[in-house]
Amino acid sequence: MNPFVFQSPTKVVFGEHVAATAYEVVKDLGGTKPLVITDKFLIENNLIASILEGLKDGGCEEVVIYSDVPADSDVDCVNKAHRYAKQHSCDSIIAVGGGSVMDTAKATNICLALGGDLLDYQGLNNIENPLAPMVAIPTTAGTGSEVSYVAMIKDNTDHRKLVFGSRYLAPDVALLDPIMIVSLPPKLTAATGLDALTHALEALVATITNSPVSDALAIESARLIFNYLPRATKNGDDVEARSQTLVASTMAAIAFSNSGVGIVHALAHATGARFKTHHGITNAVYLPHGMRFNLEYSKAIYGRAARALGFSNSLDDNEASEALIKAVELLLVEVGLPSNLKALGVPEMDGKELDEWCALVIEDPAIMFNPREATNEDIIGIYKRAY
Ligand SMILES: NC(=O)c1ccc[n+]([C@@H]2O[C@H](COP(=O)([O-])OP(=O)(O)OC[C@H]3O[C@@H](n4cnc5c(N)ncnc54)[C@H](O)[C@@H]3O)[C@@H](O)[C@H]2O)c1
Ligand SMILES: [Fe+2]
């Protein structure tokens, strides 16, 4: 067996209504005055009420909330949240929301704990000290940001996603409360579920480190998503299906935090930054194409996963891998997601525009861990097939 390293620093607590314990958890971590970061939709629809009650019941003297977080948050938003936290002397963070909120909270924590300009910390492993106590409560079941080592923040000046990657970015505690997800509408349920499936299937083949620990998490995560995402999408009140997909998304993120993601994420980051498409839906469209592009390099593990998931009995890895890719395509149809970029509203690119977009894909850190190296021509080929 090859040597490997596996680490997952975040304590994971799962249970219905566990979100209400957030303040107790922050206090256990040494925080006294947390900044609650969330978004306007969640506030306006009273979706974080149980957390705010927990703060009051726990004796928090001043509840400080920052909710001006847009989808696919950006550097300006992080700087504003940081100023707000400093004005109110916050010493810890409770993030309640989807990936956009949790990533904003992680980046705000960098500024709060370490000071200086956020941009100085971008890239991989440029944070060398622990941050302030942070509790993450996901309200989508997709990004896994509640346990992952990364935060994705948009730089509005040149329309690209910046990656911040460090083990210190993993929140201290993730509170997985399926009740927080029941209000997520079907399209976002499907889209975020496909983000999690992409994490699992890319983690299986990505190259930071291959380990049976990470593979086991990724394969089980994929099994839960194939089995429960259609149910969660059809009936949002199905708490069992919400629970299974929520845990699956956390497991997939632990896997990709150790193993990496790959070309599908690089394509989705560049497309999302340019055309404001949702991260999960964009991954969903590219996923079968990315898997086919990697097939020659990944068929042994994809074949094994296909057999473990019951999609194929064939011992021929090409055949079994193809069955796995077909299963992904069928899942997209079943949960009502588009299967091409045109249906997603991405304009047809050519010439200079296509070249510039292609450069974004090639420069995206996610592509470093793809099992097969991709040239400009390869990227353009995938784009055209996905269009
Ligand atoms: N850090 C990571 O490990 C990681 C991994 C993958 C993606 N991401 C990033 O996460 C972001 C996407 O996050 P997302 O897919 O969770 O979407 P999101 O956070 O952008 O939320 C999408 C929409 O869903 C709404 N919403 C959230 N929870 C809801 C609920 N329970 N009920 C009703 N509406 C709800 C939000 O208000 C928002 O309008 C992207 O920026 C992506 O790059 C980060
Ligand atoms: Fe993702």
XYZ file of C-alpha atoms and ligand atoms in Angstrom:
432
model
C 0.000 0.000 0.000
C 1.187 3.543 -0.743
C 1.963 5.762 2.251
C -0.736 8.349 2.991
C -1.807 11.081 5.428
C -5.412 11.499 6.521
C -6.644 14.252 8.807
C -10.034 15.697 9.693
C -9.819 18.222 12.515
C -13.508 19.225 12.703
C -15.726 17.716 15.408
C -18.968 16.630 13.711
C -22.219 16.609 15.697
C -25.358 15.329 13.966
C -28.939 15.498 15.237
C -32.333 17.099 14.744
C -32.383 20.581 16.397
C -28.687 20.424 17.291
C -28.249 23.905 15.719
C -29.820 25.417 18.845
C -26.696 24.438 20.831
C -24.373 26.686 18.778
C -23.718 29.224 21.535
C -22.922 26.546 24.144
C -20.502 25.006 21.660
C -18.797 28.357 20.975
C -18.426 28.986 24.710
C -16.818 25.539 25.137
C -14.307 26.610 22.494
C -13.451 29.749 24.464
C -15.552 32.260 22.521
C -17.655 34.791 24.412
C -19.027 37.112 21.743
C -19.556 35.360 18.405
C -20.271 37.058 15.099
C -23.232 35.219 13.552
C -22.735 35.193 9.777
C -25.743 34.268 7.647
C -27.670 35.596 4.644
C -30.704 37.825 4.207
C -32.979 35.046 2.957
C -32.350 32.922 6.044
C -32.964 35.884 8.376
C -36.106 37.066 6.579
C -37.609 33.581 6.626
C -36.852 33.104 10.302
C -34.679 30.075 9.548
C -32.035 30.877 12.142
C -34.501 31.549 14.974
C -33.444 28.510 17.032
C -29.808 29.650 16.981
C -30.690 33.192 18.075
C -32.852 31.792 20.887
C -29.927 29.617 21.976
C -27.732 32.741 22.171
C -30.258 34.612 24.307
C -30.985 31.617 26.559
C -27.238 31.093 26.998
C -26.800 34.651 28.329
C -25.165 36.263 25.269
C -25.424 39.977 26.072
C -25.284 41.320 22.549
C -26.233 39.191 19.528
C -24.129 40.432 16.586
C -25.381 39.343 13.155
C -23.846 40.005 9.739
C -26.273 38.947 6.999
C -25.247 40.910 3.912
C -23.726 37.873 2.186
C -24.462 37.364 -1.530
C -24.438 34.007 -3.316
C -20.818 33.318 -4.361
C -19.483 35.801 -1.889
C -16.630 38.154 -2.662
C -13.657 39.976 -1.156
C -15.684 43.166 -0.503
C -18.224 41.215 1.535
C -15.478 39.601 3.626
C -13.857 42.976 4.312
C -17.224 44.425 5.411
C -17.968 41.458 7.674
C -14.497 41.794 9.220
C -14.970 45.521 9.922
C -18.346 44.761 11.494
C -16.846 42.018 13.698
C -14.079 44.371 14.852
C -16.532 47.213 15.614
C -18.444 44.829 17.884
C -15.326 43.200 19.427
C -16.349 39.703 18.332
C -13.967 36.909 19.299
C -15.512 33.907 17.545
C -17.792 32.955 14.636
C -21.038 31.045 14.105
C -21.734 30.514 10.393
C -25.291 29.546 9.437
C -25.925 29.084 5.745
C -24.831 27.466 2.518
C -21.320 27.406 1.088
C -21.387 31.125 0.317
C -22.023 32.007 3.973
C -19.624 29.418 5.420
C -16.806 30.443 3.050
C -17.389 34.115 3.892
C -17.205 33.215 7.576
C -13.947 31.309 7.116
C -12.345 34.183 5.190
C -13.624 36.706 7.760
C -12.018 34.573 10.431
C -8.654 34.840 8.642
C -8.832 38.653 8.863
C -10.213 38.614 12.418
C -7.565 36.262 13.793
C -4.497 37.141 11.746
C -5.076 40.708 10.529
C -3.664 42.154 7.318
C -5.046 41.961 3.806
C -7.166 38.919 2.955
C -5.448 38.601 -0.427
C -2.104 37.932 1.284
C -3.466 34.563 2.431
C -4.871 33.284 -0.868
C -3.577 30.041 -2.352
C -2.713 26.804 -0.627
C -1.120 26.609 2.832
C -0.532 30.330 3.343
C -2.228 30.348 6.750
C 0.167 29.151 9.392
C -1.659 29.824 12.662
C -4.926 28.737 14.262
C -7.906 31.052 13.751
C -10.642 32.181 16.185
C -13.171 29.561 17.385
C -15.664 28.759 14.638
C -18.866 26.716 14.522
C -20.459 25.959 11.136
C -24.111 25.057 10.589
C -24.810 24.133 6.962
C -28.255 24.935 5.544
C -27.539 23.259 2.202
C -26.297 19.687 1.781
C -23.599 20.130 -0.793
C -20.441 22.110 -0.295
C -19.200 20.432 2.881
C -17.557 23.724 3.805
C -18.481 22.912 7.434
C -15.529 20.467 7.495
C -13.407 21.375 4.482
C -10.019 23.077 4.437
C -11.012 25.590 1.779
C -12.906 28.819 1.224
C -13.797 30.048 -2.262
C -14.137 33.822 -2.508
C -14.755 35.790 -5.707
C -12.463 38.597 -6.722
C -14.843 41.007 -8.421
C -12.084 42.957 -10.140
C -11.157 40.164 -12.529
C -14.116 37.783 -12.175
C -12.241 34.827 -10.822
C -12.654 32.615 -7.795
C -9.827 32.834 -5.287
C -8.994 29.714 -3.323
C -7.908 29.831 0.303
C -6.704 26.411 1.435
C -5.294 25.476 4.835
C -6.108 22.961 7.538
C -6.628 25.947 9.872
C -9.692 26.864 7.798
C -11.564 23.742 8.887
C -14.185 24.920 11.415
C -13.755 23.622 14.981
C -17.249 22.134 15.144
C -19.842 21.310 12.476
C -23.423 21.096 13.728
C -25.360 18.974 11.226
C -29.048 19.633 11.768
C -31.323 18.228 9.032
C -34.154 20.516 10.169
C -32.082 23.468 8.897
C -32.288 22.028 5.352
C -35.993 21.164 4.961
C -36.802 24.591 3.486
C -34.283 24.241 0.648
C -36.266 24.254 -2.651
C -36.053 21.254 -5.042
C -33.715 22.844 -7.600
C -31.173 23.926 -4.962
C -31.514 20.557 -3.221
C -30.629 18.806 -6.471
C -27.857 21.260 -7.350
C -26.142 21.130 -3.967
C -26.510 17.326 -3.858
C -24.679 17.119 -7.162
C -21.903 19.319 -5.746
C -21.478 16.728 -2.995
C -21.519 13.850 -5.501
C -18.861 15.654 -7.550
C -16.727 16.019 -4.401
C -17.042 12.277 -3.768
C -16.331 11.151 -7.324
C -13.464 13.604 -7.843
C -11.929 12.776 -4.438
C -11.781 9.113 -5.508
C -9.380 9.901 -8.335
C -7.637 13.148 -7.249
C -3.975 12.976 -6.461
C -3.113 14.850 -3.228
C -3.067 11.515 -1.480
C -4.916 8.306 -2.247
C -6.017 6.463 0.833
C -8.504 3.721 1.610
C -9.884 5.969 4.373
C -10.759 8.739 1.964
C -12.025 6.240 -0.672
C -14.364 4.609 1.863
C -15.874 7.992 2.769
C -16.247 8.956 -0.888
C -17.909 5.687 -1.952
C -20.332 5.650 1.000
C -21.127 9.308 0.406
C -21.917 8.557 -3.257
C -24.141 5.635 -2.194
C -26.156 7.881 0.133
C -26.552 10.564 -2.521
C -27.681 8.125 -5.241
C -30.165 6.580 -2.783
C -31.553 9.647 -1.021
C -31.133 12.727 -3.242
C -34.179 11.906 -5.425
C -36.282 11.556 -2.238
C -34.973 14.821 -0.720
C -35.595 16.605 -4.020
C -39.166 15.303 -4.410
C -40.177 15.856 -0.790
C -38.224 18.471 1.122
C -39.934 17.538 4.394
C -38.510 14.011 4.280
C -36.165 14.461 7.266
C -34.605 11.015 6.807
C -33.618 11.842 3.213
C -32.383 15.287 4.323
C -30.304 13.661 7.078
C -28.708 11.097 4.757
C -27.790 13.696 2.113
C -26.460 16.099 4.754
C -24.168 13.475 6.263
C -23.154 12.387 2.747
C -22.095 15.904 1.871
C -19.973 16.189 5.016
C -18.333 12.815 4.301
C -17.545 13.804 0.707
C -15.906 17.011 1.935
C -13.722 15.129 4.432
C -12.667 12.926 1.508
C -11.860 15.816 -0.839
C -10.101 17.801 1.896
C -7.607 14.946 2.037
C -7.525 13.834 -1.603
C -8.433 16.955 -3.610
C -10.941 17.632 -6.362
C -10.149 17.916 -10.070
C -11.010 19.100 -13.538
C -14.798 19.265 -12.993
C -14.323 21.780 -10.185
C -11.813 23.794 -12.223
C -14.339 24.009 -15.094
C -17.173 24.895 -12.696
C -15.140 27.595 -10.909
C -14.205 29.329 -14.184
C -17.737 29.039 -15.594
C -19.382 30.202 -12.358
C -17.031 33.170 -11.987
C -17.694 34.284 -15.594
C -21.413 33.568 -15.980
C -22.741 33.476 -12.379
C -24.011 29.905 -12.725
C -24.631 28.010 -9.466
C -21.617 25.965 -8.378
C -23.535 22.702 -7.891
C -25.479 22.829 -11.162
C -22.336 23.705 -13.079
C -20.500 20.746 -11.546
C -23.475 18.537 -12.431
C -23.281 19.464 -16.122
C -19.517 18.896 -16.343
C -19.329 15.774 -14.138
C -20.011 13.046 -16.770
C -17.663 14.807 -19.223
C -14.884 15.152 -16.644
C -15.255 11.486 -15.685
C -15.025 10.391 -19.337
C -11.962 12.627 -19.837
C -10.259 10.929 -16.857
C -11.475 7.425 -17.677
C -8.185 5.916 -18.849
C -6.468 7.103 -15.620
C -9.332 6.387 -13.233
C -11.065 3.271 -14.476
C -9.737 0.943 -11.769
C -11.225 2.985 -8.906
C -14.357 4.020 -10.854
C -14.889 0.370 -11.784
C -14.537 -0.628 -8.139
C -16.962 2.109 -7.064
C -19.484 1.055 -9.737
C -19.414 -2.527 -8.443
C -19.606 -1.404 -4.784
C -22.598 0.808 -5.591
C -24.359 -1.983 -7.490
C -24.284 -0.273 -10.901
C -22.311 -3.069 -12.548
C -21.197 -6.661 -12.000
C -18.640 -6.485 -14.764
C -14.998 -7.131 -13.918
C -14.090 -5.073 -16.973
C -13.223 -1.655 -15.498
C -14.095 0.215 -18.704
C -17.566 -1.308 -18.743
C -18.137 -0.789 -15.014
C -16.875 2.835 -15.139
C -19.220 3.551 -18.026
C -22.097 2.189 -15.890
C -21.129 4.645 -13.120
C -21.078 7.573 -15.565
C -24.483 6.477 -16.940
C -25.834 6.371 -13.373
C -24.691 9.987 -12.867
C -26.426 11.017 -16.114
C -29.641 9.279 -15.053
C -29.500 10.937 -11.616
C -29.290 14.375 -13.290
C -32.464 13.610 -15.221
C -34.232 12.168 -12.162
C -33.566 15.255 -10.009
C -34.425 17.638 -12.847
C -31.046 19.228 -13.535
C -29.927 20.408 -16.990
C -27.490 18.218 -18.881
C -25.757 20.904 -20.934
C -24.284 24.386 -20.610
C -26.719 25.894 -23.086
C -29.672 24.920 -20.891
C -27.780 26.485 -17.980
C -27.752 29.828 -19.799
C -24.024 29.883 -20.550
C -23.417 31.839 -23.778
C -21.553 30.134 -26.610
C -17.911 31.256 -26.467
C -15.273 31.369 -29.150
C -12.091 33.255 -30.064
C -10.543 35.488 -27.387
C -13.371 34.940 -24.899
C -12.949 31.165 -25.032
C -9.156 31.466 -24.706
C -9.463 33.717 -21.633
C -11.961 31.395 -19.992
C -9.717 28.443 -20.794
C -6.806 30.204 -19.050
C -8.982 30.515 -15.913
C -9.602 26.754 -15.960
C -5.903 25.911 -16.428
C -4.899 28.315 -13.598
C -7.516 27.005 -11.149
C -5.803 25.204 -8.233
C -8.350 22.330 -8.385
C -6.889 21.147 -11.679
C -3.506 20.486 -10.070
C -4.931 17.352 -8.481
C -6.668 15.945 -11.535
C -5.297 12.508 -12.455
C -4.885 13.459 -16.130
C -3.115 16.610 -17.263
C -5.311 18.791 -19.463
C -4.183 21.024 -22.341
C -6.079 24.045 -23.689
C -7.388 21.813 -26.466
C -8.652 19.274 -23.940
C -10.492 21.982 -21.985
C -12.065 23.422 -25.121
C -13.065 19.887 -26.184
C -14.842 19.286 -22.851
C -16.543 22.698 -23.076
C -17.835 21.905 -26.578
C -19.061 18.449 -25.594
C -20.798 19.904 -22.529
C -22.385 22.765 -24.483
N -15.499 25.638 0.963
C -15.790 24.562 0.288
O -15.323 23.472 0.624
C -16.693 24.654 -0.886
C -16.985 23.503 -1.619
C -17.864 23.630 -2.691
C -18.422 24.861 -2.998
N -18.090 25.967 -2.273
C -18.647 27.289 -2.574
O -19.951 27.353 -1.973
C -20.769 28.258 -2.720
C -22.090 27.610 -3.049
O -22.747 27.266 -1.851
P -24.194 26.573 -1.857
O -24.279 25.677 -3.029
O -24.402 26.005 -0.532
O -25.181 27.766 -2.163
P -25.288 29.218 -1.489
O -24.676 29.248 -0.154
O -24.784 30.207 -2.502
O -26.860 29.378 -1.329
C -27.687 29.395 -2.487
C -29.042 29.977 -2.127
O -29.717 29.071 -1.257
C -30.345 29.791 -0.203
N -30.470 28.882 0.944
C -29.477 28.394 1.710
N -29.978 27.555 2.644
C -31.320 27.529 2.464
C -32.383 26.857 3.132
N -32.175 25.999 4.130
N -33.644 27.090 2.675
C -33.881 27.909 1.640
N -32.913 28.568 0.969
C -31.640 28.384 1.386
C -29.428 30.965 0.040
O -30.114 32.022 0.668
C -28.974 31.312 -1.383
O -29.879 32.178 -1.984
C -19.973 28.625 -3.957
O -19.390 29.895 -3.764
C -18.893 27.562 -4.026
O -17.732 28.000 -4.697
C -17.250 25.865 -1.220
Fe -17.812 21.912 -4.902
